[in-house]
């Protein structure tokens, strides 16, 4: 039961702290999100009167937005809060310029720009991963 398992994990991450540090986003792949959506009753889909326009673009779980990506993990959902989990750019590798290469048979050249990113947390006990 994805709803019961999600509630148990959400409560473990929230630790009874109220709205400040509890998860505000649930990130998953399309299969996990589809399973969650299929288990919802009609009135559970509403986030507010504007979101209940028939398209249901935003699903919620205990106030946390349920977001999915086609690149997401097929059998997991991640419960996070931006206060506890962030993706940051390494200072030395922000828009770092790669080597310049010539285009064969053309009077042109190119180079790649890349940035080094890393995920950081200041409180691992506030993060959760639900395995389906």
CSV table of N, CA, C and O in Angstrom, one decimal:
chain,number,residue,atom,x,y,z
A,1,UNK,N,0.8,-1.2,0.0
A,1,UNK,CA,0.0,0.0,0.0
A,1,UNK,C,0.9,1.2,0.0
A,1,UNK,O,1.5,1.6,1.0
A,2,UNK,N,1.0,1.9,-1.1
A,2,UNK,CA,1.9,3.1,-1.3
A,2,UNK,C,1.5,4.2,-0.4
A,2,UNK,O,2.3,4.9,0.1
A,3,UNK,N,0.2,4.4,-0.1
A,3,UNK,CA,-0.2,5.5,0.7
A,3,UNK,C,0.2,5.3,2.2
A,3,UNK,O,0.7,6.2,2.8
A,4,UNK,N,0.0,4.1,2.7
A,4,UNK,CA,0.5,3.8,4.1
A,4,UNK,C,2.0,3.9,4.2
A,4,UNK,O,2.5,4.4,5.2
A,5,UNK,N,2.7,3.3,3.2
A,5,UNK,CA,4.2,3.4,3.3
A,5,UNK,C,4.7,4.8,3.2
A,5,UNK,O,5.6,5.2,3.9
A,6,UNK,N,4.0,5.6,2.4
A,6,UNK,CA,4.4,7.0,2.2
A,6,UNK,C,4.1,7.8,3.5
A,6,UNK,O,4.9,8.6,3.9
A,7,UNK,N,3.0,7.5,4.2
A,7,UNK,CA,2.7,8.2,5.4
A,7,UNK,C,3.7,7.8,6.5
A,7,UNK,O,4.2,8.7,7.2
A,8,UNK,N,4.1,6.5,6.6
A,8,UNK,CA,5.1,6.1,7.6
A,8,UNK,C,6.4,6.8,7.3
A,8,UNK,O,7.0,7.3,8.3
A,9,UNK,N,6.9,6.9,6.1
A,9,UNK,CA,8.1,7.5,5.8
A,9,UNK,C,8.1,9.0,6.0
A,9,UNK,O,9.0,9.6,6.6
A,10,UNK,N,7.0,9.7,5.6
A,10,UNK,CA,6.8,11.1,5.8
A,10,UNK,C,6.9,11.5,7.3
A,10,UNK,O,7.6,12.4,7.7
A,11,UNK,N,6.2,10.7,8.1
A,11,UNK,CA,6.2,10.9,9.5
A,11,UNK,C,7.5,10.7,10.1
A,11,UNK,O,7.9,11.5,11.0
A,12,UNK,N,8.3,9.8,9.6
A,12,UNK,CA,9.7,9.5,10.1
A,12,UNK,C,10.6,10.7,9.8
A,12,UNK,O,11.4,11.1,10.6
A,13,UNK,N,10.4,11.3,8.6
A,13,UNK,CA,11.2,12.4,8.2
A,13,UNK,C,10.8,13.7,8.9
A,13,UNK,O,11.6,14.6,9.2
A,14,UNK,N,9.5,13.9,9.1
A,14,UNK,CA,9.0,15.1,9.8
A,14,UNK,C,9.3,15.1,11.3
A,14,UNK,O,9.6,16.1,11.8
A,15,UNK,N,9.3,13.9,11.9
A,15,UNK,CA,9.7,13.8,13.3
A,15,UNK,C,8.8,14.7,14.2
A,15,UNK,O,9.3,15.2,15.2
A,16,UNK,N,7.6,14.9,13.8
A,16,UNK,CA,6.7,15.7,14.6
A,16,UNK,C,7.1,17.2,14.7
A,16,UNK,O,6.6,17.9,15.6
A,17,UNK,N,7.9,17.7,13.8
A,17,UNK,CA,8.4,19.0,13.8
A,17,UNK,C,7.5,20.1,13.3
A,17,UNK,O,7.8,21.3,13.4
A,18,UNK,N,6.4,19.8,12.8
A,18,UNK,CA,5.5,20.8,12.2
A,18,UNK,C,6.0,21.0,10.7
A,18,UNK,O,6.7,20.2,10.1
A,19,UNK,N,5.6,22.2,10.2
A,19,UNK,CA,5.9,22.4,8.8
A,19,UNK,C,7.3,22.9,8.4
A,19,UNK,O,7.7,22.9,7.3
A,20,UNK,N,8.1,23.2,9.4
A,20,UNK,CA,9.4,23.8,9.1
A,20,UNK,C,10.4,22.9,8.4
A,20,UNK,O,11.0,23.3,7.4
A,21,UNK,N,10.5,21.7,8.9
A,21,UNK,CA,11.5,20.8,8.3
A,21,UNK,C,11.0,19.5,7.7
A,21,UNK,O,11.7,18.6,7.3
A,22,UNK,N,9.7,19.4,7.7
A,22,UNK,CA,9.1,18.2,7.1
A,22,UNK,C,9.3,18.2,5.6
A,22,UNK,O,9.5,19.3,5.0
A,23,UNK,N,9.2,17.1,4.9
A,23,UNK,CA,9.3,17.1,3.4
A,23,UNK,C,8.3,18.0,2.7
A,23,UNK,O,7.2,18.0,3.1
A,24,UNK,N,8.8,18.8,1.7
A,24,UNK,CA,8.0,19.6,0.9
A,24,UNK,C,7.8,19.2,-0.5
A,24,UNK,O,7.1,19.7,-1.3
A,25,UNK,N,8.7,18.2,-0.9
A,25,UNK,CA,8.6,17.6,-2.2
A,25,UNK,C,8.8,16.1,-2.2
A,25,UNK,O,9.6,15.6,-1.3
A,26,UNK,N,8.1,15.4,-3.0
A,26,UNK,CA,8.3,14.0,-3.2
A,26,UNK,C,8.7,13.9,-4.7
A,26,UNK,O,7.9,14.3,-5.6
A,27,UNK,N,9.8,13.3,-5.0
A,27,UNK,CA,10.3,13.2,-6.3
A,27,UNK,C,10.3,11.7,-6.7
A,27,UNK,O,10.8,10.9,-5.9
A,28,UNK,N,9.8,11.4,-7.9
A,28,UNK,CA,9.7,10.0,-8.3
A,28,UNK,C,9.7,9.9,-9.8
A,28,UNK,O,9.6,10.9,-10.5
A,29,UNK,N,9.8,8.7,-10.3
A,29,UNK,CA,9.7,8.4,-11.7
A,29,UNK,C,8.2,8.2,-12.0
A,29,UNK,O,7.3,8.2,-11.2
A,30,UNK,N,7.9,8.1,-13.3
A,30,UNK,CA,6.5,8.0,-13.7
A,30,UNK,C,5.7,6.8,-13.2
A,30,UNK,O,4.5,6.9,-12.9
A,31,UNK,N,6.4,5.7,-13.1
A,31,UNK,CA,5.7,4.5,-12.6
A,31,UNK,C,5.2,4.6,-11.2
A,31,UNK,O,4.1,4.3,-10.8
A,32,UNK,N,6.1,5.1,-10.3
A,32,UNK,CA,5.7,5.3,-8.9
A,32,UNK,C,4.7,6.4,-8.8
A,32,UNK,O,3.7,6.2,-8.0
A,33,UNK,N,4.7,7.4,-9.5
A,33,UNK,CA,3.7,8.5,-9.5
A,33,UNK,C,2.4,8.0,-10.0
A,33,UNK,O,1.4,8.3,-9.4
A,34,UNK,N,2.4,7.2,-11.0
A,34,UNK,CA,1.2,6.6,-11.5
A,34,UNK,C,0.5,5.7,-10.5
A,34,UNK,O,-0.7,5.7,-10.4
A,35,UNK,N,1.3,4.9,-9.8
A,35,UNK,CA,0.8,4.0,-8.8
A,35,UNK,C,0.2,4.8,-7.7
A,35,UNK,O,-0.9,4.5,-7.2
A,36,UNK,N,0.8,5.9,-7.2
A,36,UNK,CA,0.3,6.7,-6.2
A,36,UNK,C,-1.0,7.4,-6.6
A,36,UNK,O,-2.0,7.4,-5.9
A,37,UNK,N,-1.0,7.9,-7.8
A,37,UNK,CA,-2.2,8.6,-8.3
A,37,UNK,C,-3.4,7.6,-8.5
A,37,UNK,O,-4.5,8.0,-8.2
A,38,UNK,N,-3.1,6.4,-8.9
A,38,UNK,CA,-4.2,5.4,-9.0
A,38,UNK,C,-4.8,5.0,-7.7
A,38,UNK,O,-6.0,4.6,-7.6
A,39,UNK,N,-4.1,5.2,-6.6
A,39,UNK,CA,-4.6,4.8,-5.3
A,39,UNK,C,-5.4,5.9,-4.6
A,39,UNK,O,-6.0,5.7,-3.6
A,40,UNK,N,-5.4,7.1,-5.2
A,40,UNK,CA,-6.0,8.3,-4.5
A,40,UNK,C,-7.6,8.2,-4.8
A,40,UNK,O,-8.0,7.8,-5.8
A,41,UNK,N,-8.3,8.6,-3.8
A,41,UNK,CA,-9.7,8.8,-3.9
A,41,UNK,C,-9.9,10.2,-4.6
A,41,UNK,O,-9.0,11.0,-4.6
A,42,UNK,N,-11.1,10.4,-5.1
A,42,UNK,CA,-11.3,11.6,-5.9
A,42,UNK,C,-11.0,12.9,-5.1
A,42,UNK,O,-10.3,13.8,-5.6
A,43,UNK,N,-11.4,13.1,-3.9
A,43,UNK,CA,-11.2,14.3,-3.2
A,43,UNK,C,-9.8,14.5,-2.7
A,43,UNK,O,-9.4,15.6,-2.3
A,44,UNK,N,-9.0,13.5,-2.7
A,44,UNK,CA,-7.6,13.6,-2.3
A,44,UNK,C,-6.7,14.3,-3.3
A,44,UNK,O,-5.6,14.7,-3.1
A,45,UNK,N,-7.2,14.4,-4.5
A,45,UNK,CA,-6.4,14.9,-5.6
A,45,UNK,C,-6.3,16.4,-5.5
A,45,UNK,O,-5.5,17.0,-6.1
A,46,UNK,N,-7.3,17.1,-4.8
A,46,UNK,CA,-7.3,18.6,-4.8
A,46,UNK,C,-6.2,19.1,-4.0
A,46,UNK,O,-6.0,18.7,-2.8
A,47,UNK,N,-5.5,20.1,-4.5
A,47,UNK,CA,-4.5,20.8,-3.7
A,47,UNK,C,-5.1,22.2,-3.3
A,47,UNK,O,-4.8,22.6,-2.2
A,48,UNK,N,-5.8,22.8,-4.2
A,48,UNK,CA,-6.6,24.0,-3.9
A,48,UNK,C,-7.6,24.2,-5.0
A,48,UNK,O,-7.6,23.4,-5.9
A,49,UNK,N,-8.4,25.2,-4.9
A,49,UNK,CA,-9.5,25.4,-5.8
A,49,UNK,C,-9.0,25.7,-7.2
A,49,UNK,O,-9.6,25.3,-8.2
A,50,UNK,N,-7.8,26.3,-7.4
A,50,UNK,CA,-7.2,26.6,-8.7
A,50,UNK,C,-6.7,25.3,-9.3
A,50,UNK,O,-6.7,25.2,-10.5
A,51,UNK,N,-6.1,24.4,-8.5
A,51,UNK,CA,-5.5,23.2,-9.1
A,51,UNK,C,-6.6,22.1,-9.4
A,51,UNK,O,-6.3,21.2,-10.2
A,52,UNK,N,-7.8,22.3,-8.9
A,52,UNK,CA,-8.9,21.3,-9.2
A,52,UNK,C,-9.7,21.7,-10.4
A,52,UNK,O,-10.9,21.7,-10.4
A,53,UNK,N,-9.0,22.0,-11.5
A,53,UNK,CA,-9.6,22.4,-12.7
A,53,UNK,C,-9.9,21.3,-13.7
A,53,UNK,O,-10.3,21.5,-14.8
A,54,UNK,N,-9.7,20.0,-13.2
A,54,UNK,CA,-9.9,18.9,-14.1
A,54,UNK,C,-8.7,18.3,-14.6
A,54,UNK,O,-8.6,17.2,-15.0
A,55,UNK,N,-7.6,19.1,-14.7
A,55,UNK,CA,-6.3,18.6,-15.2
A,55,UNK,C,-5.5,17.9,-14.1
A,55,UNK,O,-4.6,17.1,-14.4
A,56,UNK,N,-5.6,18.4,-12.9
A,56,UNK,CA,-4.8,17.9,-11.8
A,56,UNK,C,-3.4,17.8,-12.1
A,56,UNK,O,-2.7,16.8,-12.1
A,57,UNK,N,-2.8,19.0,-12.4
A,57,UNK,CA,-1.4,19.1,-12.8
A,57,UNK,C,-0.5,18.9,-11.6
A,57,UNK,O,0.6,18.5,-11.7
A,58,UNK,N,-1.0,19.1,-10.3
A,58,UNK,CA,-0.2,19.0,-9.2
A,58,UNK,C,-0.8,18.0,-8.2
A,58,UNK,O,-2.0,18.2,-7.8
A,59,UNK,N,-0.1,16.9,-7.9
A,59,UNK,CA,-0.5,16.0,-6.9
A,59,UNK,C,0.2,16.4,-5.6
A,59,UNK,O,1.3,16.8,-5.6
A,60,UNK,N,-0.5,16.2,-4.5
A,60,UNK,CA,0.1,16.5,-3.2
A,60,UNK,C,0.1,15.2,-2.3
A,60,UNK,O,-0.8,14.4,-2.5
A,61,UNK,N,1.0,15.2,-1.3
A,61,UNK,CA,1.0,14.2,-0.3
A,61,UNK,C,1.3,14.9,1.0
A,61,UNK,O,2.4,15.4,1.2
A,62,UNK,N,0.3,15.1,1.9
A,62,UNK,CA,0.5,15.8,3.2
A,62,UNK,C,1.1,17.1,3.0
A,62,UNK,O,2.0,17.5,3.8
A,63,UNK,N,0.7,17.9,2.0
A,63,UNK,CA,1.2,19.2,1.8
A,63,UNK,C,2.5,19.3,1.0
A,63,UNK,O,2.9,20.4,0.6
A,64,UNK,N,3.1,18.1,0.6
A,64,UNK,CA,4.3,18.1,-0.2
A,64,UNK,C,3.9,17.8,-1.6
A,64,UNK,O,3.0,17.0,-1.9
A,65,UNK,N,4.4,18.6,-2.6
A,65,UNK,CA,4.1,18.4,-4.0
A,65,UNK,C,4.8,17.1,-4.5
A,65,UNK,O,6.0,16.9,-4.2
A,66,UNK,N,4.0,16.3,-5.2
A,66,UNK,CA,4.5,15.1,-5.7
A,66,UNK,C,4.9,15.4,-7.2
A,66,UNK,O,4.1,15.6,-8.0
A,67,UNK,N,6.2,15.3,-7.4
A,67,UNK,CA,6.8,15.7,-8.7
A,67,UNK,C,7.4,14.5,-9.3
A,67,UNK,O,8.1,13.7,-8.7
A,68,UNK,N,7.2,14.3,-10.6
A,68,UNK,CA,7.8,13.1,-11.3
A,68,UNK,C,8.5,13.6,-12.5
A,68,UNK,O,8.3,14.6,-13.1
A,69,UNK,N,9.5,12.7,-12.9
A,69,UNK,CA,10.3,13.0,-14.1
A,69,UNK,C,10.4,11.7,-14.8
A,69,UNK,O,10.5,10.6,-14.2
A,70,UNK,N,10.4,11.8,-16.1
A,70,UNK,CA,10.5,10.5,-16.9
A,70,UNK,C,11.9,9.9,-16.7
A,70,UNK,O,12.1,8.8,-17.1
A,71,UNK,N,12.8,10.7,-16.2
A,71,UNK,CA,14.2,10.1,-15.9
A,71,UNK,C,14.3,9.6,-14.5
A,71,UNK,O,15.4,9.2,-14.1
A,72,UNK,N,13.2,9.8,-13.7
A,72,UNK,CA,13.3,9.4,-12.3
A,72,UNK,C,13.4,7.8,-12.1
A,72,UNK,O,13.1,7.1,-13.1
A,73,UNK,N,13.8,7.4,-11.0
A,73,UNK,CA,13.9,6.0,-10.6
A,73,UNK,C,12.6,5.3,-10.7
A,73,UNK,O,11.6,5.8,-10.1
A,74,UNK,N,12.5,4.2,-11.3
A,74,UNK,CA,11.2,3.6,-11.6
A,74,UNK,C,10.5,3.0,-10.3
A,74,UNK,O,9.3,3.0,-10.3
A,75,UNK,N,11.3,2.7,-9.3
A,75,UNK,CA,10.7,2.0,-8.2
A,75,UNK,C,10.9,2.7,-6.9
A,75,UNK,O,10.8,2.1,-5.8
A,76,UNK,N,11.2,4.0,-6.9
A,76,UNK,CA,11.5,4.8,-5.7
A,76,UNK,C,10.9,6.2,-5.7
A,76,UNK,O,10.6,6.7,-6.8
A,77,UNK,N,10.6,6.7,-4.5
A,77,UNK,CA,10.2,8.1,-4.4
A,77,UNK,C,11.1,8.7,-3.3
A,77,UNK,O,11.3,8.0,-2.3
A,78,UNK,N,11.5,9.9,-3.5
A,78,UNK,CA,12.4,10.6,-2.5
A,78,UNK,C,11.6,11.7,-1.8
A,78,UNK,O,11.1,12.6,-2.5
A,79,UNK,N,11.7,11.7,-0.5
A,79,UNK,CA,11.0,12.7,0.3
A,79,UNK,C,12.1,13.7,0.7
A,79,UNK,O,13.0,13.4,1.5
A,80,UNK,N,12.0,15.0,0.3
A,80,UNK,CA,13.1,16.0,0.5
A,80,UNK,C,12.4,17.3,0.9
A,80,UNK,O,11.3,17.6,0.7
A,81,UNK,N,13.3,18.2,1.5
A,81,UNK,CA,13.0,19.5,1.8
A,81,UNK,C,14.2,20.4,1.4
A,81,UNK,O,15.3,20.0,1.8
A,82,UNK,N,14.0,21.4,0.7
A,82,UNK,CA,15.1,22.2,0.2
A,82,UNK,C,16.0,22.8,1.4
A,82,UNK,O,17.1,23.2,1.2
A,83,UNK,N,15.4,22.9,2.6
A,83,UNK,CA,16.2,23.4,3.7
A,83,UNK,C,17.2,22.3,4.2
A,83,UNK,O,18.2,22.7,4.8
A,84,UNK,N,17.0,21.1,3.8
A,84,UNK,CA,17.9,20.0,4.2
A,84,UNK,C,18.7,19.4,3.1
A,84,UNK,O,19.6,18.7,3.3
A,85,UNK,N,18.3,19.6,1.9
A,85,UNK,CA,18.9,19.0,0.7
A,85,UNK,C,19.0,20.0,-0.4
A,85,UNK,O,18.0,20.6,-0.8
A,86,UNK,N,20.2,20.1,-1.0
A,86,UNK,CA,20.3,21.1,-2.1
A,86,UNK,C,21.3,20.5,-3.1
A,86,UNK,O,22.2,19.7,-2.8
A,87,UNK,N,21.2,21.0,-4.3
A,87,UNK,CA,22.1,20.8,-5.4
A,87,UNK,C,22.9,22.1,-5.6
A,87,UNK,O,22.3,23.1,-6.0
A,88,UNK,N,24.2,22.0,-5.4
A,88,UNK,CA,25.0,23.3,-5.5
A,88,UNK,C,26.1,23.1,-6.6
A,88,UNK,O,26.5,22.0,-6.9
A,89,UNK,N,26.6,24.2,-7.0
A,89,UNK,CA,27.6,24.2,-8.0
A,89,UNK,C,29.0,24.4,-7.3
A,89,UNK,O,29.1,25.2,-6.5
A,90,UNK,N,29.9,23.6,-7.7
A,90,UNK,CA,31.3,23.8,-7.2
A,90,UNK,C,31.9,25.0,-7.8
A,90,UNK,O,31.8,25.3,-9.0
A,91,UNK,N,32.5,25.9,-6.9
A,91,UNK,CA,33.0,27.2,-7.3
A,91,UNK,C,34.0,27.1,-8.5
A,91,UNK,O,33.9,27.9,-9.4
A,92,UNK,N,34.9,26.2,-8.4
A,92,UNK,CA,35.9,26.1,-9.4
A,92,UNK,C,35.4,25.5,-10.8
A,92,UNK,O,36.2,25.6,-11.7
A,93,UNK,N,34.3,24.9,-10.8
A,93,UNK,CA,33.8,24.3,-12.0
A,93,UNK,C,32.4,24.8,-12.4
A,93,UNK,O,31.6,24.1,-13.0
A,94,UNK,N,32.2,26.1,-12.3
A,94,UNK,CA,31.0,26.7,-12.8
A,94,UNK,C,31.3,27.3,-14.1
A,94,UNK,O,32.1,28.1,-14.3
A,95,UNK,N,30.6,26.7,-15.2
A,95,UNK,CA,30.8,27.1,-16.5
A,95,UNK,C,32.3,27.1,-16.9
A,95,UNK,O,32.8,28.0,-17.5
A,96,UNK,N,32.9,26.0,-16.6
A,96,UNK,CA,34.3,25.7,-16.9
A,96,UNK,C,34.4,25.4,-18.4
A,96,UNK,O,33.7,24.6,-18.9
A,97,UNK,N,35.4,26.1,-19.0
A,97,UNK,CA,35.6,25.9,-20.5
A,97,UNK,C,36.5,24.7,-20.7
A,97,UNK,O,37.6,24.6,-20.2
A,98,UNK,N,36.0,23.9,-21.6
A,98,UNK,CA,36.8,22.7,-22.0
A,98,UNK,C,37.8,23.1,-23.1
A,98,UNK,O,37.9,24.2,-23.5
A,99,UNK,N,38.4,22.1,-23.7
A,99,UNK,CA,39.4,22.3,-24.8
A,99,UNK,C,38.7,22.8,-26.1
A,99,UNK,O,37.6,22.4,-26.3
A,100,UNK,N,39.4,23.6,-26.8
A,100,UNK,CA,38.9,24.0,-28.1
A,100,UNK,C,39.2,23.0,-29.2
A,100,UNK,O,40.4,22.6,-29.3
A,101,UNK,N,38.2,22.6,-29.9
A,101,UNK,CA,38.4,21.6,-31.0
A,101,UNK,C,38.0,22.1,-32.3
A,101,UNK,O,37.0,22.9,-32.4
A,102,UNK,N,38.7,21.7,-33.4
A,102,UNK,CA,38.4,22.2,-34.7
A,102,UNK,C,37.3,21.2,-35.3
A,102,UNK,O,37.3,20.0,-35.0
A,103,UNK,N,36.4,21.8,-36.1
A,103,UNK,CA,35.4,21.0,-36.8
A,103,UNK,C,36.0,20.5,-38.1
A,103,UNK,O,36.5,21.3,-38.9
A,104,UNK,N,36.1,19.2,-38.3
A,104,UNK,CA,36.7,18.7,-39.5
A,104,UNK,C,36.1,19.2,-40.8
A,104,UNK,O,34.9,19.2,-40.9
A,105,UNK,N,36.9,19.7,-41.7
A,105,UNK,CA,36.4,20.2,-43.0
A,105,UNK,C,35.7,21.5,-43.0
A,105,UNK,O,35.0,21.9,-44.0
A,106,UNK,N,35.7,22.2,-41.9
A,106,UNK,CA,35.0,23.5,-41.7
A,106,UNK,C,36.0,24.5,-41.1
A,106,UNK,O,36.9,24.2,-40.3
A,107,UNK,N,35.8,25.7,-41.5
A,107,UNK,CA,36.6,26.8,-40.9
A,107,UNK,C,36.0,27.2,-39.5
A,107,UNK,O,35.6,28.4,-39.4
A,108,UNK,N,35.8,26.3,-38.6
A,108,UNK,CA,35.1,26.6,-37.4
A,108,UNK,C,35.8,25.7,-36.2
A,108,UNK,O,36.5,24.8,-36.5
A,109,UNK,N,35.4,26.1,-35.0
A,109,UNK,CA,35.9,25.4,-33.9
A,109,UNK,C,34.8,25.4,-32.8
A,109,UNK,O,33.9,26.2,-32.9
A,110,UNK,N,34.9,24.6,-31.8
A,110,UNK,CA,33.9,24.5,-30.7
A,110,UNK,C,34.6,24.2,-29.4
A,110,UNK,O,35.7,23.6,-29.4
A,111,UNK,N,33.9,24.4,-28.3
A,111,UNK,CA,34.4,24.0,-27.0
A,111,UNK,C,33.2,23.7,-26.2
A,111,UNK,O,32.1,24.2,-26.4
A,112,UNK,N,33.3,22.9,-25.2
A,112,UNK,CA,32.3,22.5,-24.3
A,112,UNK,C,32.4,23.3,-23.0
A,112,UNK,O,33.5,23.6,-22.5
A,113,UNK,N,31.2,23.7,-22.4
A,113,UNK,CA,31.2,24.3,-21.1
A,113,UNK,C,30.5,23.3,-20.2
A,113,UNK,O,29.6,22.7,-20.5
A,114,UNK,N,31.1,23.2,-19.0
A,114,UNK,CA,30.5,22.3,-18.0
A,114,UNK,C,30.6,22.9,-16.6
A,114,UNK,O,31.4,23.7,-16.3
A,115,UNK,N,29.7,22.4,-15.8
A,115,UNK,CA,29.7,22.8,-14.4
A,115,UNK,C,29.7,21.5,-13.5
A,115,UNK,O,29.1,20.5,-13.9
A,116,UNK,N,30.4,21.6,-12.4
A,116,UNK,CA,30.4,20.5,-11.5
A,116,UNK,C,29.4,20.7,-10.4
A,116,UNK,O,29.4,21.7,-9.7
A,117,UNK,N,28.4,19.8,-10.3
A,117,UNK,CA,27.3,19.9,-9.3
A,117,UNK,C,27.5,18.8,-8.2
A,117,UNK,O,28.0,17.8,-8.5
A,118,UNK,N,27.0,19.1,-7.1
A,118,UNK,CA,27.0,18.1,-6.0
A,118,UNK,C,25.7,18.3,-5.2
A,118,UNK,O,25.3,19.4,-5.0
A,119,UNK,N,25.2,17.2,-4.7
A,119,UNK,CA,24.1,17.2,-3.8
A,119,UNK,C,24.6,17.2,-2.4
A,119,UNK,O,25.5,16.4,-2.0
A,120,UNK,N,24.1,18.1,-1.5
A,120,UNK,CA,24.5,18.2,-0.1
A,120,UNK,C,23.3,18.2,0.8
A,120,UNK,O,22.2,18.5,0.4
A,121,UNK,N,23.5,17.7,2.0
A,121,UNK,CA,22.5,17.8,3.0
A,121,UNK,C,23.1,18.2,4.4
A,121,UNK,O,24.3,18.0,4.6
A,122,UNK,N,22.3,18.9,5.2
A,122,UNK,CA,22.8,19.2,6.5
A,122,UNK,C,22.1,18.4,7.6
A,122,UNK,O,22.3,18.7,8.8
A,123,UNK,N,21.2,17.5,7.1
A,123,UNK,CA,20.4,16.7,8.1
A,123,UNK,C,19.9,15.5,7.4
A,123,UNK,O,18.7,15.4,6.9
A,124,UNK,N,20.7,14.4,7.3
A,124,UNK,CA,20.3,13.2,6.6
A,124,UNK,C,19.0,12.5,7.2
A,124,UNK,O,18.3,11.9,6.5
A,125,UNK,N,18.8,12.7,8.5
A,125,UNK,CA,17.6,12.0,9.1
A,125,UNK,C,16.3,12.6,8.6
A,125,UNK,O,15.3,12.1,8.9
A,126,UNK,N,16.3,13.8,8.0
A,126,UNK,CA,15.1,14.4,7.5
A,126,UNK,C,14.8,14.0,6.0
A,126,UNK,O,13.8,14.5,5.5
A,127,UNK,N,15.6,13.2,5.4
A,127,UNK,CA,15.4,12.8,4.0
A,127,UNK,C,14.9,11.3,4.0
A,127,UNK,O,15.2,10.6,5.0
A,128,UNK,N,14.2,11.0,3.0
A,128,UNK,CA,13.7,9.6,3.0
A,128,UNK,C,13.6,9.1,1.5
A,128,UNK,O,13.3,9.8,0.6
A,129,UNK,N,13.7,7.8,1.4
A,129,UNK,CA,13.6,7.1,0.1
A,129,UNK,C,12.6,6.0,0.3
A,129,UNK,O,12.8,5.1,1.1
A,130,UNK,N,11.5,6.0,-0.5
A,130,UNK,CA,10.5,5.0,-0.4
A,130,UNK,C,10.8,4.0,-1.6
A,130,UNK,O,10.8,4.4,-2.7
A,131,UNK,N,10.9,2.7,-1.2
A,131,UNK,CA,11.1,1.6,-2.2
A,131,UNK,C,9.8,1.0,-2.5
A,131,UNK,O,9.0,0.6,-1.6
A,132,UNK,N,9.4,0.9,-3.8
A,132,UNK,CA,8.2,0.3,-4.2
A,132,UNK,C,8.4,-1.1,-4.6
A,132,UNK,O,9.3,-1.4,-5.4
